[in-house]
PDB file of C-alpha atoms in Angstrom:
ATOM      1  CA  UNK A  20       0.000   0.000   0.000  1.00  0.00           C
ATOM      2  CA  UNK A  21       1.078   3.597  -0.553  1.00  0.00           C
ATOM      3  CA  UNK A  22       2.074   5.373   2.623  1.00  0.00           C
ATOM      4  CA  UNK A  23       1.695   9.064   3.285  1.00  0.00           C
ATOM      5  CA  UNK A  24       4.054  11.663   4.718  1.00  0.00           C
ATOM      6  CA  UNK A  25       3.328  15.102   6.117  1.00  0.00           C
ATOM      7  CA  UNK A  26       5.454  17.916   4.665  1.00  0.00           C
ATOM      8  CA  UNK A  27       4.709  21.127   6.566  1.00  0.00           C
ATOM      9  CA  UNK A  28       0.890  21.165   6.429  1.00  0.00           C
ATOM     10  CA  UNK A  29       0.437  18.968   3.353  1.00  0.00           C
ATOM     11  CA  UNK A  30      -0.202  15.219   3.358  1.00  0.00           C
ATOM     12  CA  UNK A  31       1.489  13.642   0.314  1.00  0.00           C
ATOM     13  CA  UNK A  32       2.397  10.119  -0.879  1.00  0.00           C
ATOM     14  CA  UNK A  33       5.697   9.186   0.769  1.00  0.00           C
ATOM     15  CA  UNK A  34       7.504   8.724  -2.565  1.00  0.00           C
ATOM     16  CA  UNK A  35       6.663  12.319  -3.486  1.00  0.00           C
ATOM     17  CA  UNK A  36       7.842  13.854  -0.206  1.00  0.00           C
ATOM     18  CA  UNK A  37      10.947  16.020  -0.593  1.00  0.00           C
ATOM     19  CA  UNK A  38      12.766  19.109   0.605  1.00  0.00           C
ATOM     20  CA  UNK A  39      15.263  21.309  -1.218  1.00  0.00           C
ATOM     21  CA  UNK A  40      19.008  20.634  -0.946  1.00  0.00           C
ATOM     22  CA  UNK A  41      19.530  24.095   0.559  1.00  0.00           C
ATOM     23  CA  UNK A  42      17.861  23.001   3.806  1.00  0.00           C
ATOM     24  CA  UNK A  43      20.137  23.492   6.806  1.00  0.00           C
ATOM     25  CA  UNK A  44      19.499  19.911   7.932  1.00  0.00           C
ATOM     26  CA  UNK A  45      21.392  18.770   4.832  1.00  0.00           C
ATOM     27  CA  UNK A  46      23.918  21.582   4.716  1.00  0.00           C
ATOM     28  CA  UNK A  47      24.913  21.538   8.401  1.00  0.00           C
ATOM     29  CA  UNK A  48      22.948  18.765  10.110  1.00  0.00           C
ATOM     30  CA  UNK A  49      20.829  21.370  11.934  1.00  0.00           C
ATOM     31  CA  UNK A  50      17.435  20.134  13.088  1.00  0.00           C
ATOM     32  CA  UNK A  51      15.470  18.271  15.742  1.00  0.00           C
ATOM     33  CA  UNK A  52      13.118  15.337  15.846  1.00  0.00           C
ATOM     34  CA  UNK A  53      10.944  13.259  18.131  1.00  0.00           C
ATOM     35  CA  UNK A  54       9.614   9.735  17.798  1.00  0.00           C
ATOM     36  CA  UNK A  55       6.648   7.932  19.292  1.00  0.00           C
ATOM     37  CA  UNK A  56       4.829   4.619  18.903  1.00  0.00           C
ATOM     38  CA  UNK A  57       1.322   4.026  17.610  1.00  0.00           C
ATOM     39  CA  UNK A  58      -0.409   0.881  18.866  1.00  0.00           C
ATOM     40  CA  UNK A  59      -3.780  -0.099  17.413  1.00  0.00           C
ATOM     41  CA  UNK A  60      -4.083   3.381  15.945  1.00  0.00           C
ATOM     42  CA  UNK A  61      -3.442   5.125  19.280  1.00  0.00           C
ATOM     43  CA  UNK A  62      -0.335   7.285  19.811  1.00  0.00           C
ATOM     44  CA  UNK A  63       1.560   6.318  22.969  1.00  0.00           C
ATOM     45  CA  UNK A  64       2.523   9.166  25.343  1.00  0.00           C
ATOM     46  CA  UNK A  65       1.877  11.734  22.600  1.00  0.00           C
ATOM     47  CA  UNK A  66       1.566  14.637  25.069  1.00  0.00           C
ATOM     48  CA  UNK A  67       5.027  13.941  26.463  1.00  0.00           C
ATOM     49  CA  UNK A  68       6.612  13.641  23.034  1.00  0.00           C
ATOM     50  CA  UNK A  69       5.042  16.836  21.735  1.00  0.00           C
ATOM     51  CA  UNK A  70       6.069  18.731  24.868  1.00  0.00           C
ATOM     52  CA  UNK A  71       9.672  17.659  24.289  1.00  0.00           C
ATOM     53  CA  UNK A  72       9.451  18.410  20.560  1.00  0.00           C
ATOM     54  CA  UNK A  73       8.345  21.994  21.125  1.00  0.00           C
ATOM     55  CA  UNK A  74      10.915  22.486  23.910  1.00  0.00           C
ATOM     56  CA  UNK A  75      13.658  21.234  21.594  1.00  0.00           C
ATOM     57  CA  UNK A  76      12.448  23.548  18.847  1.00  0.00           C
ATOM     58  CA  UNK A  77      12.603  26.555  21.156  1.00  0.00           C
ATOM     59  CA  UNK A  78      16.123  25.632  22.354  1.00  0.00           C
ATOM     60  CA  UNK A  79      17.309  25.375  18.741  1.00  0.00           C
ATOM     61  CA  UNK A  80      15.651  28.683  17.799  1.00  0.00           C
ATOM     62  CA  UNK A  81      13.360  26.926  15.346  1.00  0.00           C
ATOM     63  CA  UNK A  82       9.830  28.235  15.083  1.00  0.00           C
ATOM     64  CA  UNK A  83       7.504  25.273  14.352  1.00  0.00           C
ATOM     65  CA  UNK A  84       5.578  25.799  11.157  1.00  0.00           C
ATOM     66  CA  UNK A  85       2.220  24.929  12.716  1.00  0.00           C
ATOM     67  CA  UNK A  86       0.789  25.279  16.244  1.00  0.00           C
ATOM     68  CA  UNK A  87       0.553  22.201  18.463  1.00  0.00           C
ATOM     69  CA  UNK A  88      -3.221  21.787  18.145  1.00  0.00           C
ATOM     70  CA  UNK A  89      -2.962  21.760  14.347  1.00  0.00           C
ATOM     71  CA  UNK A  90      -0.005  19.379  14.462  1.00  0.00           C
ATOM     72  CA  UNK A  91      -2.069  16.962  16.560  1.00  0.00           C
ATOM     73  CA  UNK A  92      -4.824  16.996  13.942  1.00  0.00           C
ATOM     74  CA  UNK A  93      -2.344  16.465  11.112  1.00  0.00           C
ATOM     75  CA  UNK A  94      -0.731  13.540  12.941  1.00  0.00           C
ATOM     76  CA  UNK A  95      -4.166  11.987  13.406  1.00  0.00           C
ATOM     77  CA  UNK A  96      -4.845  12.415   9.680  1.00  0.00           C
ATOM     78  CA  UNK A  97      -1.519  10.766   8.833  1.00  0.00           C
ATOM     79  CA  UNK A  98      -2.190   7.797  11.113  1.00  0.00           C
ATOM     80  CA  UNK A  99      -5.676   7.357   9.664  1.00  0.00           C
ATOM     81  CA  UNK A 100      -4.412   7.606   6.078  1.00  0.00           C
ATOM     82  CA  UNK A 101      -1.666   5.020   6.574  1.00  0.00           C
ATOM     83  CA  UNK A 102      -3.850   2.664   8.619  1.00  0.00           C
ATOM     84  CA  UNK A 103      -0.945   0.806  10.223  1.00  0.00           C
ATOM     85  CA  UNK A 104      -1.790  -1.341  13.254  1.00  0.00           C
ATOM     86  CA  UNK A 105       1.561  -0.798  14.943  1.00  0.00           C
ATOM     87  CA  UNK A 106       3.948   1.914  13.827  1.00  0.00           C
ATOM     88  CA  UNK A 107       6.530   4.527  14.671  1.00  0.00           C
ATOM     89  CA  UNK A 108       5.964   8.189  13.884  1.00  0.00           C
ATOM     90  CA  UNK A 109       8.915  10.544  13.515  1.00  0.00           C
ATOM     91  CA  UNK A 110       8.439  14.322  13.660  1.00  0.00           C
ATOM     92  CA  UNK A 111      11.394  16.221  12.189  1.00  0.00           C
ATOM     93  CA  UNK A 112      11.890  19.987  12.191  1.00  0.00           C
ATOM     94  CA  UNK A 113      14.729  21.175   9.972  1.00  0.00           C
ATOM     95  CA  UNK A 114      16.833  24.328   9.960  1.00  0.00           C
ATOM     96  CA  UNK A 115      14.984  25.495   6.846  1.00  0.00           C
ATOM     97  CA  UNK A 116      16.184  26.741   3.478  1.00  0.00           C
ATOM     98  CA  UNK A 117      19.326  28.723   4.172  1.00  0.00           C
ATOM     99  CA  UNK A 118      20.477  31.485   1.775  1.00  0.00           C
ATOM    100  CA  UNK A 119      24.134  30.947   2.697  1.00  0.00           C
ATOM    101  CA  UNK A 120      24.241  27.393   4.052  1.00  0.00           C
ATOM    102  CA  UNK A 121      24.746  28.723   7.578  1.00  0.00           C
ATOM    103  CA  UNK A 122      21.852  30.977   8.571  1.00  0.00           C
ATOM    104  CA  UNK A 123      18.681  29.440  10.032  1.00  0.00           C
ATOM    105  CA  UNK A 124      15.777  29.670   7.613  1.00  0.00           C
ATOM    106  CA  UNK A 125      12.052  28.997   7.921  1.00  0.00           C
ATOM    107  CA  UNK A 126      11.893  25.419   9.287  1.00  0.00           C
ATOM    108  CA  UNK A 127      10.428  22.530   7.358  1.00  0.00           C
ATOM    109  CA  UNK A 128       8.226  20.049   9.215  1.00  0.00           C
ATOM    110  CA  UNK A 129       8.409  16.411   8.105  1.00  0.00           C
ATOM    111  CA  UNK A 130       6.267  13.714   9.737  1.00  0.00           C
ATOM    112  CA  UNK A 131       6.795  10.132   8.613  1.00  0.00           C
ATOM    113  CA  UNK A 132       5.239   6.840   9.705  1.00  0.00           C
ATOM    114  CA  UNK A 133       6.652   3.352   9.277  1.00  0.00           C
ATOM    115  CA  UNK A 134       5.553  -0.108  10.462  1.00  0.00           C
ATOM    116  CA  UNK A 135       7.054  -0.989  13.822  1.00  0.00           C
ATOM    117  CA  UNK A 136       7.361  -4.687  14.476  1.00  0.00           C
ATOM    118  CA  UNK A 137       8.611  -6.793  17.364  1.00  0.00           C
ATOM    119  CA  UNK A 138       7.900  -4.323  20.144  1.00  0.00           C
ATOM    120  CA  UNK A 139       8.648  -6.009  23.478  1.00  0.00           C
ATOM    121  CA  UNK A 140       5.728  -7.304  25.503  1.00  0.00           C
ATOM    122  CA  UNK A 141       7.930  -8.993  28.100  1.00  0.00           C
ATOM    123  CA  UNK A 142      11.492  -8.668  29.303  1.00  0.00           C
ATOM    124  CA  UNK A 143      14.358 -10.005  27.196  1.00  0.00           C
ATOM    125  CA  UNK A 144      16.041 -12.148  29.843  1.00  0.00           C
ATOM    126  CA  UNK A 145      19.508 -12.359  28.263  1.00  0.00           C
ATOM    127  CA  UNK A 146      19.915  -8.627  27.813  1.00  0.00           C
ATOM    128  CA  UNK A 147      22.530  -6.780  25.770  1.00  0.00           C
ATOM    129  CA  UNK A 148      26.208  -5.831  25.933  1.00  0.00           C
ATOM    130  CA  UNK A 149      27.584  -2.282  25.977  1.00  0.00           C
ATOM    131  CA  UNK A 150      30.987  -0.694  25.585  1.00  0.00           C
ATOM    132  CA  UNK A 151      31.863   2.682  27.089  1.00  0.00           C
ATOM    133  CA  UNK A 152      33.310   5.633  25.204  1.00  0.00           C
ATOM    134  CA  UNK A 153      34.309   9.147  26.355  1.00  0.00           C
ATOM    135  CA  UNK A 154      32.024  11.619  24.617  1.00  0.00           C
ATOM    136  CA  UNK A 155      29.581  14.403  25.445  1.00  0.00           C
ATOM    137  CA  UNK A 156      26.808  15.324  23.007  1.00  0.00           C
ATOM    138  CA  UNK A 157      26.281  18.979  22.106  1.00  0.00           C
ATOM    139  CA  UNK A 158      23.127  20.477  23.662  1.00  0.00           C
ATOM    140  CA  UNK A 159      22.342  17.144  25.363  1.00  0.00           C
ATOM    141  CA  UNK A 160      18.886  18.242  26.537  1.00  0.00           C
ATOM    142  CA  UNK A 161      17.781  18.645  22.897  1.00  0.00           C
ATOM    143  CA  UNK A 162      16.746  15.738  20.677  1.00  0.00           C
ATOM    144  CA  UNK A 163      18.758  16.811  17.657  1.00  0.00           C
ATOM    145  CA  UNK A 164      19.315  14.925  14.415  1.00  0.00           C
ATOM    146  CA  UNK A 165      23.074  14.837  15.143  1.00  0.00           C
ATOM    147  CA  UNK A 166      24.095  11.183  15.601  1.00  0.00           C
ATOM    148  CA  UNK A 167      27.542  11.582  14.052  1.00  0.00           C
ATOM    149  CA  UNK A 168      29.500   9.899  16.867  1.00  0.00           C
ATOM    150  CA  UNK A 169      27.000   7.062  17.293  1.00  0.00           C
ATOM    151  CA  UNK A 170      27.171   6.186  13.601  1.00  0.00           C
ATOM    152  CA  UNK A 171      30.952   6.599  13.467  1.00  0.00           C
ATOM    153  CA  UNK A 172      31.349   4.162  16.384  1.00  0.00           C
ATOM    154  CA  UNK A 173      29.431   1.329  14.708  1.00  0.00           C
ATOM    155  CA  UNK A 174      32.592  -0.478  13.586  1.00  0.00           C
ATOM    156  CA  UNK A 175      34.010  -0.303  17.114  1.00  0.00           C
ATOM    157  CA  UNK A 176      30.767  -1.649  18.589  1.00  0.00           C
ATOM    158  CA  UNK A 177      30.667  -4.533  16.119  1.00  0.00           C
ATOM    159  CA  UNK A 178      34.330  -5.330  16.720  1.00  0.00           C
ATOM    160  CA  UNK A 179      33.628  -5.580  20.456  1.00  0.00           C
ATOM    161  CA  UNK A 180      30.621  -7.843  19.741  1.00  0.00           C
ATOM    162  CA  UNK A 181      28.429  -5.400  21.627  1.00  0.00           C
ATOM    163  CA  UNK A 182      24.985  -3.973  21.004  1.00  0.00           C
ATOM    164  CA  UNK A 183      25.598  -0.277  21.652  1.00  0.00           C
ATOM    165  CA  UNK A 184      27.831   2.314  23.263  1.00  0.00           C
ATOM    166  CA  UNK A 185      27.481   4.002  26.647  1.00  0.00           C
ATOM    167  CA  UNK A 186      28.905   7.530  26.765  1.00  0.00           C
ATOM    168  CA  UNK A 187      30.724   8.956  29.769  1.00  0.00           C
ATOM    169  CA  UNK A 188      32.001  12.447  30.498  1.00  0.00           C
ATOM    170  CA  UNK A 189      34.501  13.404  33.247  1.00  0.00           C
ATOM    171  CA  UNK A 190      34.261   9.774  34.441  1.00  0.00           C
ATOM    172  CA  UNK A 191      30.475  10.024  34.893  1.00  0.00           C
ATOM    173  CA  UNK A 192      28.279   7.906  32.653  1.00  0.00           C
ATOM    174  CA  UNK A 193      25.585   9.783  30.780  1.00  0.00           C
ATOM    175  CA  UNK A 194      23.528   7.894  28.185  1.00  0.00           C
ATOM    176  CA  UNK A 195      23.480   5.646  25.152  1.00  0.00           C
ATOM    177  CA  UNK A 196      22.948   7.353  21.781  1.00  0.00           C
ATOM    178  CA  UNK A 197      19.292   6.264  21.678  1.00  0.00           C
ATOM    179  CA  UNK A 198      18.550   5.263  25.266  1.00  0.00           C
ATOM    180  CA  UNK A 199      18.810   6.272  28.906  1.00  0.00           C
ATOM    181  CA  UNK A 200      20.502   4.049  31.459  1.00  0.00           C
ATOM    182  CA  UNK A 201      19.568   2.919  34.973  1.00  0.00           C
ATOM    183  CA  UNK A 202      21.371   0.926  37.634  1.00  0.00           C
ATOM    184  CA  UNK A 203      20.082  -0.882  40.715  1.00  0.00           C
ATOM    185  CA  UNK A 204      22.448  -1.034  43.686  1.00  0.00           C
ATOM    186  CA  UNK A 205      22.956  -3.951  46.069  1.00  0.00           C
ATOM    187  CA  UNK A 206      20.738  -2.072  48.556  1.00  0.00           C
ATOM    188  CA  UNK A 207      17.924  -1.834  45.950  1.00  0.00           C
ATOM    189  CA  UNK A 208      18.286   1.853  45.091  1.00  0.00           C
ATOM    190  CA  UNK A 209      17.393   2.812  41.521  1.00  0.00           C
ATOM    191  CA  UNK A 210      19.806   5.413  40.114  1.00  0.00           C
ATOM    192  CA  UNK A 211      19.896   7.180  36.764  1.00  0.00           C
ATOM    193  CA  UNK A 212      22.121  10.037  35.521  1.00  0.00           C
ATOM    194  CA  UNK A 213      20.713  13.520  36.038  1.00  0.00           C
ATOM    195  CA  UNK A 214      23.049  15.757  34.026  1.00  0.00           C
ATOM    196  CA  UNK A 215      24.227  16.161  30.429  1.00  0.00           C
ATOM    197  CA  UNK A 216      21.551  13.824  29.051  1.00  0.00           C
ATOM    198  CA  UNK A 217      18.345  13.810  27.068  1.00  0.00           C
ATOM    199  CA  UNK A 218      15.615  12.911  29.552  1.00  0.00           C
ATOM    200  CA  UNK A 219      13.613  10.353  27.627  1.00  0.00           C
ATOM    201  CA  UNK A 220       9.865   9.844  27.808  1.00  0.00           C
ATOM    202  CA  UNK A 221      10.314   6.188  28.764  1.00  0.00           C
ATOM    203  CA  UNK A 222      12.904   7.196  31.384  1.00  0.00           C
ATOM    204  CA  UNK A 223      10.454   9.568  33.007  1.00  0.00           C
ATOM    205  CA  UNK A 224       7.678   6.968  33.046  1.00  0.00           C
ATOM    206  CA  UNK A 225       9.966   4.410  34.676  1.00  0.00           C
ATOM    207  CA  UNK A 226      10.904   6.952  37.350  1.00  0.00           C
ATOM    208  CA  UNK A 227       7.203   7.546  38.050  1.00  0.00           C
ATOM    209  CA  UNK A 228       6.539   3.812  38.362  1.00  0.00           C
ATOM    210  CA  UNK A 229       9.549   3.204  40.594  1.00  0.00           C
ATOM    211  CA  UNK A 230       8.910   6.172  42.900  1.00  0.00           C
ATOM    212  CA  UNK A 231       6.143   4.350  44.746  1.00  0.00           C
ATOM    213  CA  UNK A 232       8.107   1.139  45.147  1.00  0.00           C
ATOM    214  CA  UNK A 233      11.740   1.903  46.010  1.00  0.00           C
ATOM    215  CA  UNK A 234      14.279   4.607  46.669  1.00  0.00           C
ATOM    216  CA  UNK A 235      15.095   6.534  43.476  1.00  0.00           C
ATOM    217  CA  UNK A 236      18.016   8.859  42.828  1.00  0.00           C
ATOM    218  CA  UNK A 237      18.830  11.095  39.880  1.00  0.00           C
ATOM    219  CA  UNK A 238      22.518  11.936  40.162  1.00  0.00           C
ATOM    220  CA  UNK A 239      25.926  11.555  38.578  1.00  0.00           C
ATOM    221  CA  UNK A 240      27.098   7.945  38.382  1.00  0.00           C
ATOM    222  CA  UNK A 241      30.844   7.367  38.378  1.00  0.00           C
ATOM    223  CA  UNK A 242      31.948   5.021  35.644  1.00  0.00           C
ATOM    224  CA  UNK A 243      33.313   2.496  38.165  1.00  0.00           C
ATOM    225  CA  UNK A 244      29.942   2.331  39.961  1.00  0.00           C
ATOM    226  CA  UNK A 245      28.145   0.852  36.989  1.00  0.00           C
ATOM    227  CA  UNK A 246      30.351  -2.246  36.954  1.00  0.00           C
ATOM    228  CA  UNK A 247      29.372  -3.029  40.562  1.00  0.00           C
ATOM    229  CA  UNK A 248      25.625  -2.612  40.046  1.00  0.00           C
ATOM    230  CA  UNK A 249      23.264  -5.465  40.909  1.00  0.00           C
ATOM    231  CA  UNK A 250      21.244  -4.688  37.784  1.00  0.00           C
ATOM    232  CA  UNK A 251      21.578  -2.338  34.815  1.00  0.00           C
ATOM    233  CA  UNK A 252      18.999  -1.628  32.122  1.00  0.00           C
ATOM    234  CA  UNK A 253      18.406   0.912  29.374  1.00  0.00           C
ATOM    235  CA  UNK A 254      15.131   2.536  28.362  1.00  0.00           C
ATOM    236  CA  UNK A 255      13.829   3.830  25.042  1.00  0.00           C
ATOM    237  CA  UNK A 256      10.639   4.219  23.046  1.00  0.00           C
ATOM    238  CA  UNK A 257      11.214   1.031  21.045  1.00  0.00           C
ATOM    239  CA  UNK A 258      13.215  -1.080  23.523  1.00  0.00           C
ATOM    240  CA  UNK A 259      11.061  -0.245  26.570  1.00  0.00           C
ATOM    241  CA  UNK A 260      13.247  -1.686  29.385  1.00  0.00           C
ATOM    242  CA  UNK A 261      16.214  -3.727  28.157  1.00  0.00           C
ATOM    243  CA  UNK A 262      18.544  -5.489  30.630  1.00  0.00           C
ATOM    244  CA  UNK A 263      22.300  -5.008  30.249  1.00  0.00           C
ATOM    245  CA  UNK A 264      24.338  -8.144  30.890  1.00  0.00           C
ATOM    246  CA  UNK A 265      27.855  -6.895  30.047  1.00  0.00           C
ATOM    247  CA  UNK A 266      29.616  -3.531  30.091  1.00  0.00           C
ATOM    248  CA  UNK A 267      33.151  -3.456  28.688  1.00  0.00           C
ATOM    249  CA  UNK A 268      33.187  -7.245  28.955  1.00  0.00           C
ATOM    250  CA  UNK A 269      32.354  -7.195  32.678  1.00  0.00           C
ATOM    251  CA  UNK A 270      29.300  -9.177  33.800  1.00  0.00           C
ATOM    252  CA  UNK A 271      26.594  -7.120  35.489  1.00  0.00           C
ATOM    253  CA  UNK A 272      24.905  -8.928  38.389  1.00  0.00           C
ATOM    254  CA  UNK A 273      24.271 -12.518  37.333  1.00  0.00           C
ATOM    255  CA  UNK A 274      24.245 -11.624  33.648  1.00  0.00           C
ATOM    256  CA  UNK A 275      20.470 -11.815  33.161  1.00  0.00           C
ATOM    257  CA  UNK A 276      17.441  -9.623  33.840  1.00  0.00           C
ATOM    258  CA  UNK A 277      17.134  -8.844  37.538  1.00  0.00           C
ATOM    259  CA  UNK A 278      14.059  -8.839  39.717  1.00  0.00           C
ATOM    260  CA  UNK A 279      13.683  -5.038  39.753  1.00  0.00           C
ATOM    261  CA  UNK A 280      14.123  -4.792  35.985  1.00  0.00           C
ATOM    262  CA  UNK A 281      11.464  -7.472  35.442  1.00  0.00           C
ATOM    263  CA  UNK A 282       9.007  -5.790  37.805  1.00  0.00           C
ATOM    264  CA  UNK A 283       9.406  -2.319  36.314  1.00  0.00           C
ATOM    265  CA  UNK A 284       9.247  -3.725  32.788  1.00  0.00           C
ATOM    266  CA  UNK A 285       5.983  -5.538  33.491  1.00  0.00           C
ATOM    267  CA  UNK A 286       4.352  -2.414  34.923  1.00  0.00           C
ATOM    268  CA  UNK A 287       5.614  -0.240  32.064  1.00  0.00           C
ATOM    269  CA  UNK A 288       4.302  -2.656  29.415  1.00  0.00           C
ATOM    270  CA  UNK A 289       0.931  -2.730  31.156  1.00  0.00           C
ATOM    271  CA  UNK A 290       0.701   1.054  30.731  1.00  0.00           C
ATOM    272  CA  UNK A 291       1.788   0.938  27.069  1.00  0.00           C
ATOM    273  CA  UNK A 292      -0.499  -1.891  26.023  1.00  0.00           C
ATOM    274  CA  UNK A 293      -3.330  -1.062  28.390  1.00  0.00           C
ATOM    275  CA  UNK A 294      -3.535  -4.506  29.960  1.00  0.00           C
TER     276      UNK A 294
END
């Protein structure tokens, strides 16, 4: 079936969607985006994602081309037109057509939707492996389109037989390129980095769930602390809660999903799927 894409305020067939090469997103990689799931036609946590999208736009001095209430209607039209049972919707706001390849222009809004398969409904017991790397993203509180370092590191990640990279800055861990990270201490305290990160929608939901069940801390985590954690997991829109079994080749806990990770994952999935 033909899928549709939203370009500014116009819904067009995806194969006809385009922007001019002078756009600052192509010239300088200047732009923002957000991404949310649609399950059975219903956007998941849309309010949270739109709040972050408009905050990011303001931080990047990009004036969205349409107000939030109109954007909501256009997103609903896109979802209805594509009629996908389970999907991911990406909202991108570019730097706009620049007269000199450097000056911010009038932003272009691009909203795309693609099928999203294999979303987790239960915890993946075996978890994933991470390697650490010293790096700090520019404007970390903004969800920019800049993933230069994450893409550049792919060969290193593959060579280490790992799944992703975990950044650290001044010996404090921060985040993965597309996920936040949590650790559970031996005394059952849930800790997640507080500074120099993008505070994800899933991260915030997990903090809300955990607040009524255990002690929660948002603070700097020294790199050495993470190796001694009883449990470690990452969170993202598509991964939900994913256990981490190895960091830099060191086994975390017993190398499988821990009790706290399982419990929080179950409660989070119940919210997402409504059951």
